[in-house]
Amino acid sequence: AAGVIQSPRHLIKEKRETATLKCYPIPRHDTVYWYQQGPGQDPQFLISFYEKMQSDKGSIPDRFSAQQFSDYHSELNMSSLELGDSALYFCASRRTLMAYNEQFFGPGTRLTVL
Amino acid sequence: AQKITQTQPGMFVQEKEAVTLDCTYDTSDQSYGLFWYKQPSSGEMIFLIYQGSYDEQNATEGRYSLNFQKARKSANLVISASQLGDSAMYFCAMREGLNQGGKLIFGQGTELSVKP
């Protein structure tokens, strides 16, 4: 079965650089979520999209932006990177109208800011 | 206020024995969902089991069962017949409401080590 795809899997950037993370949800899933997991931390919700519209917003810095495109893939854009942005970034997708509302997680993108 | 609390930072269990990982939650919603995820050292988040707030029976998935005590607001994960491959971080998570965005709120996690 198809799973959530994230790219790249690993990314190394310098401080003040920009990064773009991509997420391809499971086909026919209409909702995408982004989470950030710092070292030794639990995942923290950043932002979500339902049918290409932002549906919820969590503790996402103003330096970050995200969008969902017509093909339902999503991109998380991160600018002016800081050391503290080093984390594992997960994308998850869900088919909202399914009775069983499991979120399927991608493998994550590990971002290292030097 | 912490909505999901996992009070065991680390747990040890002997191979083939059962282990219970604790999770308590706090919500004023009547409709919510509770999840357990496994995160091995490789980093991926693996879904284990789900319990809806209106489900009367405790959820079970193979060797995993969820001991749901609604009045106590607890949703403990029970792993039977532990295997070496069960060594990982385990996260309890909650989704509030039926269709309120659906974001998950995670607990701090419990690191489980299975001893041979």
Coordinates of N, CA and C in Angstrom, one line a residue:
Chain A
A1 N 0.8 -1.2 0.0 CA 0.0 0.0 0.0 C 0.9 1.2 0.0
A2 N 0.4 2.3 -0.7 CA 1.1 3.5 -0.7 C 1.2 4.2 0.6
G3 N 2.3 4.8 0.9 CA 2.5 5.5 2.2 C 2.8 6.9 1.9
V4 N 2.9 7.7 3.0 CA 3.2 9.1 2.9 C 4.7 9.2 2.5
I5 N 5.0 10.1 1.5 CA 6.4 10.2 1.1 C 6.8 11.6 1.5
Q6 N 8.0 11.6 2.0 CA 8.7 12.9 2.4 C 10.0 13.0 1.7
S7 N 10.3 14.2 1.3 CA 11.6 14.4 0.7 C 12.1 15.8 1.1
P8 N 13.4 16.0 1.2 CA 14.4 14.9 1.3 C 14.3 14.2 2.6
R9 N 15.0 13.1 2.8 CA 15.0 12.4 4.1 C 16.0 13.0 5.1
H10 N 17.0 13.6 4.5 CA 18.0 14.3 5.4 C 18.4 15.6 4.7
L11 N 18.6 16.6 5.5 CA 19.0 17.9 5.0 C 19.9 18.6 5.9
I12 N 21.0 19.1 5.4 CA 21.9 19.9 6.2 C 22.0 21.3 5.7
K13 N 21.8 22.3 6.6 CA 21.8 23.7 6.1 C 22.6 24.5 7.1
E14 N 23.0 25.7 6.7 CA 23.7 26.6 7.5 C 22.7 27.6 8.1
K15 N 23.1 28.2 9.3 CA 22.3 29.2 9.9 C 22.0 30.3 8.8
R16 N 20.7 30.8 8.9 CA 20.2 31.9 8.1 C 19.9 31.4 6.6
E17 N 20.1 30.2 6.3 CA 19.7 29.6 5.0 C 18.2 29.3 5.0
T18 N 17.7 28.9 3.9 CA 16.3 28.5 3.7 C 16.3 27.0 3.4
A19 N 15.1 26.4 3.7 CA 14.9 25.0 3.4 C 13.5 24.8 3.0
T20 N 13.3 23.8 2.1 CA 11.9 23.4 1.7 C 11.8 21.9 1.9
L21 N 10.8 21.6 2.6 CA 10.5 20.2 2.9 C 9.2 19.8 2.1
K22 N 9.2 18.6 1.5 CA 8.0 18.2 0.7 C 7.4 17.0 1.3
C23 N 6.1 17.0 1.1 CA 5.2 15.9 1.6 C 4.2 15.5 0.5
Y24 N 4.2 14.2 0.2 CA 3.2 13.6 -0.7 C 2.3 12.7 0.1
P25 N 1.0 13.1 0.3 CA 0.2 12.3 1.1 C -0.3 11.0 0.4
I26 N -0.9 10.1 1.2 CA -1.5 8.9 0.6 C -2.6 9.3 -0.4
P27 N -2.7 8.7 -1.5 CA -3.7 9.0 -2.5 C -5.1 9.0 -1.9
R28 N -5.9 10.1 -2.2 CA -7.3 10.3 -1.7 C -7.3 10.8 -0.3
H29 N -6.2 11.0 0.4 CA -6.2 11.7 1.7 C -6.3 13.2 1.5
D30 N -7.2 13.8 2.2 CA -7.5 15.2 1.9 C -6.9 16.1 3.0
T31 N -6.3 15.6 4.0 CA -5.7 16.4 5.1 C -4.3 16.1 5.3
V32 N -3.5 17.1 5.4 CA -2.0 17.0 5.7 C -1.7 17.7 7.0
Y33 N -0.8 17.1 7.8 CA -0.4 17.7 9.0 C 1.2 17.8 9.0
W34 N 1.7 18.8 9.6 CA 3.2 18.9 9.8 C 3.4 18.9 11.3
Y35 N 4.5 18.1 11.7 CA 4.9 18.1 13.1 C 6.4 18.3 13.1
Q36 N 6.9 18.9 14.2 CA 8.3 19.1 14.5 C 8.7 18.3 15.7
Q37 N 9.7 17.5 15.6 CA 10.1 16.7 16.8 C 11.6 17.0 17.1
G38 N 11.9 17.9 18.1 CA 13.2 18.2 18.5 C 13.9 17.0 19.2
P39 N 15.2 17.0 19.3 CA 15.9 15.9 19.9 C 15.4 15.6 21.3
G40 N 15.0 14.3 21.6 CA 14.5 13.9 22.8 C 13.1 14.5 23.2
Q41 N 12.4 15.0 22.2 CA 11.1 15.7 22.5 C 10.0 14.9 21.9
D42 N 8.8 15.2 22.2 CA 7.6 14.6 21.6 C 7.3 15.5 20.4
P43 N 6.6 14.9 19.4 CA 6.3 15.7 18.2 C 5.3 16.9 18.6
Q44 N 5.6 18.0 18.0 CA 4.7 19.2 18.2 C 4.0 19.6 16.9
F45 N 2.8 19.8 16.9 CA 2.0 20.2 15.8 C 2.4 21.6 15.3
L46 N 2.6 21.7 14.0 CA 2.9 23.0 13.4 C 1.7 23.6 12.6
I47 N 1.2 22.8 11.7 CA 0.2 23.4 10.8 C -0.5 22.2 10.1
S48 N -1.8 22.5 9.6 CA -2.5 21.5 8.9 C -3.3 22.1 7.7
F49 N -3.5 21.3 6.7 CA -4.3 21.7 5.6 C -5.4 20.7 5.2
Y50 N -6.6 21.2 4.9 CA -7.7 20.4 4.5 C -8.1 20.9 3.2
E51 N -8.1 20.0 2.2 CA -8.6 20.4 0.8 C -7.9 21.8 0.4
K52 N -6.6 21.8 0.6 CA -5.7 22.9 0.1 C -5.9 24.2 0.9
M53 N -6.7 24.2 1.9 CA -6.8 25.4 2.8 C -6.2 25.1 4.2
Q54 N -5.6 26.1 4.7 CA -5.1 25.9 6.1 C -6.2 25.7 7.0
S55 N -6.1 24.6 7.8 CA -7.2 24.2 8.7 C -6.9 24.5 10.2
D56 N -5.7 24.4 10.5 CA -5.3 24.6 11.9 C -3.8 25.1 11.9
K57 N -3.5 25.8 13.0 CA -2.1 26.3 13.1 C -1.7 26.1 14.6
G58 N -0.5 25.6 14.7 CA 0.1 25.4 16.1 C 1.2 26.3 16.3
S59 N 2.3 25.8 16.9 CA 3.4 26.6 17.3 C 4.4 26.7 16.1
I60 N 3.9 27.2 15.1 CA 4.8 27.4 13.9 C 5.4 28.8 13.9
P61 N 6.7 28.9 13.8 CA 7.4 30.2 13.8 C 6.9 31.0 12.6
D62 N 7.0 32.4 12.7 CA 6.7 33.2 11.6 C 7.6 33.0 10.4
R63 N 8.8 32.5 10.7 CA 9.8 32.3 9.6 C 9.4 31.1 8.7
F64 N 8.5 30.3 9.2 CA 8.0 29.1 8.5 C 6.7 29.4 7.7
S65 N 6.6 28.9 6.6 CA 5.3 29.0 5.9 C 5.0 27.6 5.2
A66 N 3.8 27.3 4.9 CA 3.5 26.1 4.3 C 2.3 26.3 3.4
Q67 N 2.1 25.3 2.4 CA 1.0 25.4 1.6 C 0.7 24.0 1.1
Q68 N -0.5 23.8 0.6 CA -0.9 22.5 0.0 C -1.3 22.8 -1.4
F69 N -0.8 22.1 -2.4 CA -1.0 22.3 -3.8 C -2.2 21.5 -4.3
S70 N -2.5 21.8 -5.6 CA -3.7 21.2 -6.2 C -3.6 19.7 -6.3
D71 N -2.4 19.2 -6.3 CA -2.3 17.7 -6.3 C -2.2 17.1 -4.9
Y72 N -2.5 18.0 -3.9 CA -2.5 17.6 -2.5 C -1.2 17.5 -1.8
H73 N -0.1 17.6 -2.6 CA 1.2 17.6 -1.9 C 1.4 18.9 -1.2
S74 N 2.2 18.8 -0.1 CA 2.4 20.0 0.7 C 3.9 20.3 0.8
E75 N 4.2 21.6 1.0 CA 5.6 22.0 1.2 C 5.7 22.9 2.4
L76 N 6.7 22.7 3.2 CA 7.0 23.5 4.4 C 8.3 24.3 4.1
N77 N 8.1 25.6 4.0 CA 9.2 26.5 3.7 C 9.7 27.1 5.0
M78 N 11.0 27.0 5.2 CA 11.7 27.5 6.4 C 12.8 28.5 6.0
S79 N 12.7 29.7 6.5 CA 13.7 30.7 6.2 C 14.4 31.1 7.5
S80 N 15.6 31.8 7.2 CA 16.4 32.3 8.3 C 16.6 31.2 9.4
L81 N 17.1 30.1 8.9 CA 17.2 28.9 9.8 C 18.1 29.2 11.0
E82 N 17.6 28.7 12.1 CA 18.4 28.8 13.4 C 18.8 27.4 13.9
L83 N 19.8 27.4 14.8 CA 20.3 26.1 15.3 C 19.1 25.3 15.9
G84 N 18.2 26.0 16.5 CA 17.1 25.3 17.2 C 16.1 24.7 16.3
D85 N 16.2 25.0 15.0 CA 15.3 24.4 14.0 C 15.7 22.9 13.7
S86 N 16.9 22.5 14.1 CA 17.3 21.2 13.9 C 16.4 20.2 14.6
A87 N 15.8 19.4 13.8 CA 14.7 18.5 14.3 C 14.3 17.5 13.2
L88 N 13.5 16.6 13.6 CA 12.8 15.7 12.7 C 11.5 16.2 12.3
Y89 N 11.2 16.4 11.1 CA 9.9 17.0 10.6 C 9.1 15.9 10.0
F90 N 7.9 15.7 10.6 CA 7.0 14.7 10.1 C 5.9 15.3 9.3
C91 N 5.5 14.7 8.3 CA 4.2 15.0 7.6 C 3.3 13.8 7.8
A92 N 2.0 14.0 8.1 CA 1.1 13.0 8.2 C -0.1 13.3 7.4
S93 N -0.8 12.3 6.9 CA -2.0 12.5 6.1 C -3.2 11.7 6.7
R94 N -4.4 12.1 6.3 CA -5.6 11.5 6.8 C -6.7 11.7 5.8
R95 N -7.6 10.7 5.8 CA -8.8 10.9 4.9 C -9.9 11.3 5.9
T96 N -10.3 12.5 5.9 CA -11.2 13.0 7.0 C -12.5 12.3 7.1
L97 N -13.1 11.9 6.0 CA -14.4 11.3 6.1 C -14.4 9.9 6.5
M98 N -13.3 9.3 6.6 CA -13.2 7.9 7.0 C -13.6 7.8 8.5
A99 N -14.3 6.8 8.8 CA -14.7 6.6 10.2 C -13.6 6.4 11.1
Y100 N -12.6 5.7 10.6 CA -11.4 5.4 11.4 C -10.4 6.5 11.0
N101 N -10.1 7.4 12.0 CA -9.4 8.6 11.6 C -7.9 8.5 11.9
E102 N -7.3 7.4 11.7 CA -5.8 7.3 11.9 C -5.1 8.3 11.0
Q103 N -4.1 8.9 11.6 CA -3.1 9.7 10.8 C -1.9 8.8 10.4
F104 N -1.6 8.8 9.1 CA -0.5 8.0 8.7 C 0.7 8.9 8.5
F105 N 1.8 8.6 9.2 CA 3.0 9.4 9.2 C 4.0 9.0 8.1
G106 N 4.6 10.0 7.6 CA 5.7 9.7 6.7 C 7.0 9.4 7.5
P107 N 8.1 9.1 6.8 CA 9.3 8.6 7.5 C 10.0 9.8 8.1
G108 N 9.6 11.0 7.8 CA 10.3 12.2 8.4 C 11.4 12.7 7.6
T109 N 11.7 14.0 7.7 CA 12.9 14.7 7.2 C 13.7 15.1 8.4
R110 N 15.0 14.7 8.4 CA 15.8 15.1 9.5 C 16.6 16.3 9.1
L111 N 16.3 17.4 9.7 CA 17.0 18.7 9.3 C 18.1 19.0 10.4
T112 N 19.3 19.3 9.9 CA 20.4 19.7 10.7 C 20.8 21.0 10.3
V113 N 20.8 22.0 11.2 CA 21.2 23.3 11.0 C 22.6 23.6 11.7
L114 N 23.6 23.9 10.9 CA 25.0 24.1 11.4 C 25.3 25.5 11.7
Chain B
A1 N -1.6 23.6 30.3 CA -1.6 22.4 31.1 C -1.4 21.2 30.1
Q2 N -0.6 20.3 30.6 CA -0.3 19.1 29.9 C -1.6 18.3 29.6
K3 N -1.8 18.0 28.4 CA -3.0 17.3 28.1 C -2.8 15.8 28.0
I4 N -1.6 15.3 27.7 CA -1.3 13.9 27.7 C -0.1 13.7 28.6
T5 N -0.2 12.8 29.5 CA 0.9 12.6 30.5 C 1.3 11.2 30.5
Q6 N 2.6 11.0 30.2 CA 3.2 9.7 30.3 C 4.3 9.8 31.4
T7 N 4.0 9.2 32.5 CA 4.8 9.4 33.7 C 6.1 8.5 33.8
Q8 N 6.2 7.6 32.8 CA 7.4 6.7 32.8 C 8.3 7.0 31.7
P9 N 9.4 7.7 32.1 CA 10.4 8.1 31.0 C 11.0 6.9 30.4
G10 N 11.3 5.8 31.2 CA 11.9 4.6 30.8 C 11.3 3.4 31.5
M11 N 11.3 2.3 30.7 CA 10.8 1.1 31.3 C 11.6 -0.1 30.8
F12 N 11.8 -1.1 31.7 CA 12.5 -2.3 31.3 C 11.6 -3.5 31.4
V13 N 11.7 -4.4 30.5 CA 10.8 -5.6 30.6 C 11.7 -6.8 30.1
Q14 N 11.4 -7.9 30.6 CA 12.1 -9.2 30.2 C 11.4 -9.7 29.0
E15 N 12.2 -10.2 28.0 CA 11.6 -10.8 26.8 C 10.5 -11.8 27.2
K16 N 9.4 -11.8 26.5 CA 8.3 -12.7 26.6 C 7.4 -12.4 27.7
E17 N 7.7 -11.4 28.5 CA 6.8 -10.9 29.6 C 5.9 -9.8 29.0
A18 N 4.8 -9.5 29.8 CA 3.9 -8.4 29.4 C 4.4 -7.1 30.1
V19 N 4.1 -6.0 29.5 CA 4.4 -4.7 30.1 C 3.3 -3.7 29.8
T20 N 3.1 -2.8 30.8 CA 2.0 -1.8 30.6 C 2.7 -0.4 30.6
L21 N 2.4 0.4 29.6 CA 2.9 1.7 29.5 C 1.7 2.7 29.9
D22 N 1.9 3.6 30.8 CA 0.9 4.4 31.3 C 0.6 5.7 30.5
C23 N -0.6 6.1 30.4 CA -1.0 7.3 29.7 C -2.2 7.9 30.4
T24 N -2.2 9.1 30.8 CA -3.4 9.8 31.2 C -3.6 11.0 30.4
Y25 N -4.8 11.4 30.3 CA -5.2 12.6 29.4 C -6.1 13.5 30.1
D26 N -6.2 14.7 29.5 CA -7.1 15.7 30.1 C -7.8 16.4 28.9
T27 N -9.1 16.3 28.9 CA -9.9 17.0 27.9 C -11.4 17.2 28.4
S28 N -12.0 18.2 27.9 CA -13.4 18.5 28.3 C -14.3 18.1 27.2
D29 N -13.7 17.6 26.1 CA -14.5 17.1 24.9 C -15.1 15.8 25.3
Q30 N -16.3 15.5 24.7 CA -17.0 14.2 24.9 C -16.5 13.2 23.8
S31 N -16.1 13.8 22.7 CA -15.6 13.0 21.6 C -14.1 13.2 21.4
Y32 N -13.4 12.2 21.4 CA -11.9 12.3 21.2 C -11.4 10.9 20.9
G33 N -10.2 10.9 20.4 CA -9.6 9.6 20.1 C -8.2 9.5 20.7
L34 N -7.8 8.3 21.1 CA -6.6 8.1 21.7 C -5.7 7.1 20.9
F35 N -4.5 7.4 20.7 CA -3.6 6.7 19.8 C -2.3 6.3 20.6
W36 N -1.7 5.2 20.1 CA -0.4 4.9 20.6 C 0.5 4.7 19.3
Y37 N 1.7 5.3 19.4 CA 2.6 5.2 18.3 C 3.9 4.6 18.8
K38 N 4.6 3.9 18.0 CA 6.0 3.4 18.3 C 7.0 4.1 17.5
Q39 N 8.1 4.5 18.1 CA 9.1 5.2 17.3 C 10.4 4.5 17.6
P40 N 10.9 3.6 16.7 CA 12.2 3.0 16.9 C 13.3 4.0 16.7
S41 N 14.5 3.5 16.9 CA 15.7 4.5 16.8 C 15.8 5.0 15.4
S42 N 15.3 4.4 14.4 CA 15.4 4.8 13.1 C 14.5 6.1 12.8
G43 N 13.6 6.4 13.7 CA 12.8 7.6 13.7 C 11.4 7.6 13.2
E44 N 11.0 6.6 12.5 CA 9.6 6.6 11.9 C 8.6 6.5 13.0
M45 N 7.4 7.0 12.8 CA 6.3 6.9 13.7 C 5.4 5.8 13.2
I46 N 5.3 4.7 14.0 CA 4.5 3.6 13.6 C 3.2 3.5 14.4
F47 N 2.1 3.5 13.8 CA 0.8 3.5 14.4 C 0.6 2.1 15.0
L48 N 0.1 2.0 16.3 CA -0.1 0.7 17.0 C -1.6 0.4 17.2
I49 N -2.3 1.4 17.8 CA -3.6 1.1 18.2 C -4.4 2.4 18.5
Y50 N -5.7 2.3 18.3 CA -6.6 3.5 18.4 C -7.8 3.1 19.3
Q51 N -8.2 4.1 20.1 CA -9.4 3.9 21.0 C -10.2 5.2 20.8
G52 N -11.5 5.0 20.4 CA -12.4 6.2 20.4 C -13.1 6.3 21.7
S53 N -13.4 7.6 22.0 CA -14.0 7.8 23.4 C -15.4 7.1 23.6
Y54 N -16.0 6.8 22.5 CA -17.3 6.2 22.6 C -17.2 4.6 22.5
D55 N -16.0 4.2 22.2 CA -15.9 2.7 22.1 C -16.0 2.1 23.5
E56 N -16.9 1.1 23.6 CA -17.1 0.5 24.9 C -16.1 -0.6 25.2
Q57 N -15.6 -1.3 24.1 CA -14.7 -2.3 24.3 C -13.3 -1.8 24.2
N58 N -12.4 -2.3 24.9 CA -11.0 -2.0 24.8 C -10.4 -2.4 23.5
A59 N -9.6 -1.6 22.8 CA -9.1 -1.9 21.5 C -8.0 -2.9 21.7
T60 N -7.9 -3.8 20.7 CA -6.8 -4.8 20.6 C -6.3 -4.9 19.2
E61 N -5.0 -5.1 19.1 CA -4.4 -5.3 17.8 C -3.2 -6.2 18.0
G62 N -3.4 -7.5 17.8 CA -2.4 -8.4 17.9 C -1.9 -8.5 19.4
R63 N -0.6 -8.2 19.6 CA 0.0 -8.3 20.9 C -0.3 -7.0 21.7
Y64 N -0.9 -6.0 21.1 CA -1.2 -4.7 21.7 C -2.6 -4.6 22.1
S65 N -2.9 -4.1 23.3 CA -4.2 -3.8 23.8 C -4.2 -2.5 24.6
L66 N -5.3 -1.9 24.5 CA -5.4 -0.6 25.2 C -6.4 -0.7 26.4
N67 N -5.9 -0.4 27.5 CA -6.7 -0.5 28.7 C -7.3 0.9 29.0
F68 N -8.5 1.0 28.5 CA -9.2 2.3 28.5 C -10.1 2.5 29.7
Q69 N -9.8 3.4 30.6 CA -10.6 3.7 31.7 C -11.0 5.1 31.7
K70 N -12.2 5.3 31.1 CA -12.7 6.7 30.8 C -12.8 7.5 32.0
A71 N -13.4 7.0 33.1 CA -13.6 7.8 34.3 C -12.3 8.3 34.9
R72 N -11.3 7.5 34.7 CA -10.0 7.8 35.3 C -9.1 8.6 34.2
K73 N -9.7 8.7 33.0 CA -9.0 9.4 31.9 C -7.6 8.8 31.7
S74 N -7.6 7.4 31.6 CA -6.3 6.8 31.3 C -6.5 5.8 30.1
A75 N -5.4 5.7 29.4 CA -5.4 4.8 28.2 C -4.1 4.1 28.1
N76 N -3.9 3.1 29.0 CA -2.6 2.5 29.1 C -2.5 1.4 28.0
L77 N -1.3 1.3 27.5 CA -0.9 0.3 26.4 C -0.4 -0.9 27.1
V78 N -0.9 -2.0 26.7 CA -0.4 -3.3 27.2 C 0.2 -4.1 26.1
I79 N 1.5 -4.4 26.2 CA 2.2 -5.2 25.2 C 2.4 -6.6 25.8
S80 N 1.8 -7.6 25.2 CA 2.0 -9.0 25.7 C 3.2 -9.6 25.0
A81 N 3.7 -10.6 25.7 CA 4.8 -11.4 25.1 C 5.9 -10.5 24.4
S82 N 6.5 -9.7 25.2 CA 7.5 -8.7 24.7 C 8.6 -9.4 23.8
Q83 N 8.9 -8.7 22.8 CA 10.0 -9.2 21.9 C 11.1 -8.1 21.8
L84 N 12.3 -8.6 21.5 CA 13.5 -7.6 21.4 C 13.2 -6.5 20.5
G85 N 12.4 -6.7 19.5 CA 12.1 -5.7 18.5 C 11.1 -4.7 19.0
D86 N 10.6 -4.9 20.2 CA 9.7 -3.9 20.8 C 10.4 -2.8 21.5
S87 N 11.7 -2.9 21.6 CA 12.5 -1.8 22.2 C 12.4 -0.6 21.3
A88 N 11.9 0.5 21.9 CA 11.6 1.7 21.1 C 11.0 2.7 22.1
M89 N 10.8 3.9 21.5 CA 10.1 5.0 22.3 C 8.6 4.8 21.9
Y90 N 7.7 5.0 22.9 CA 6.3 4.8 22.7 C 5.6 6.1 23.1
F91 N 4.8 6.6 22.2 CA 4.1 7.9 22.4 C 2.6 7.6 22.5
C92 N 1.9 8.2 23.5 CA 0.5 8.2 23.6 C 0.1 9.6 23.0
A93 N -1.0 9.6 22.2 CA -1.5 10.9 21.6 C -3.0 10.9 21.7
M94 N -3.5 12.2 21.6 CA -4.9 12.4 21.7 C -5.3 13.3 20.5
R95 N -6.5 13.0 20.0 CA -7.1 13.9 19.0 C -8.4 14.4 19.6
E96 N -8.6 15.7 19.8 CA -9.8 16.2 20.5 C -10.9 16.4 19.4
G97 N -12.1 16.1 19.8 CA -13.2 16.4 18.9 C -13.3 15.4 17.7
L98 N -14.4 15.4 17.0 CA -14.5 14.4 15.9 C -13.9 15.0 14.6
N99 N -14.1 16.3 14.4 CA -13.6 16.8 13.1 C -13.1 18.2 13.4
Q100 N -12.4 18.4 14.5 CA -11.9 19.8 14.8 C -10.4 19.8 14.3
G101 N -10.2 19.7 13.0 CA -8.8 19.7 12.5 C -8.1 18.4 12.6
G102 N -8.2 17.8 13.7 CA -7.7 16.4 13.8 C -6.2 16.4 14.2
K103 N -5.6 17.5 14.7 CA -4.2 17.4 15.0 C -4.1 16.5 16.3
L104 N -2.9 15.9 16.4 CA -2.6 15.0 17.5 C -1.8 15.8 18.5
I105 N -2.1 15.6 19.8 CA -1.3 16.1 20.9 C -0.6 14.9 21.5
F106 N 0.7 15.0 21.7 CA 1.5 13.8 22.1 C 1.9 14.0 23.6
G107 N 2.1 12.8 24.2 CA 2.7 12.8 25.5 C 4.3 12.8 25.4
Q108 N 4.9 12.8 26.5 CA 6.4 13.0 26.5 C 7.1 11.7 26.0
G109 N 6.4 10.6 26.0 CA 7.0 9.3 25.5 C 7.5 8.5 26.7
T110 N 7.6 7.2 26.4 CA 8.2 6.2 27.3 C 9.2 5.4 26.5
E111 N 10.4 5.3 27.0 CA 11.4 4.5 26.3 C 11.4 3.1 26.8
L112 N 11.0 2.1 26.0 CA 10.9 0.7 26.5 C 12.1 0.0 26.0
S113 N 12.8 -0.7 27.0 CA 13.9 -1.6 26.6 C 13.5 -3.0 27.0
V114 N 13.6 -3.9 26.0 CA 13.3 -5.3 26.3 C 14.6 -6.1 26.4
K115 N 14.7 -6.8 27.6 CA 16.0 -7.5 27.9 C 15.8 -8.9 27.5
P116 N 16.9 -9.5 26.9 CA 16.9 -10.9 26.5 C 16.9 -11.8 27.7

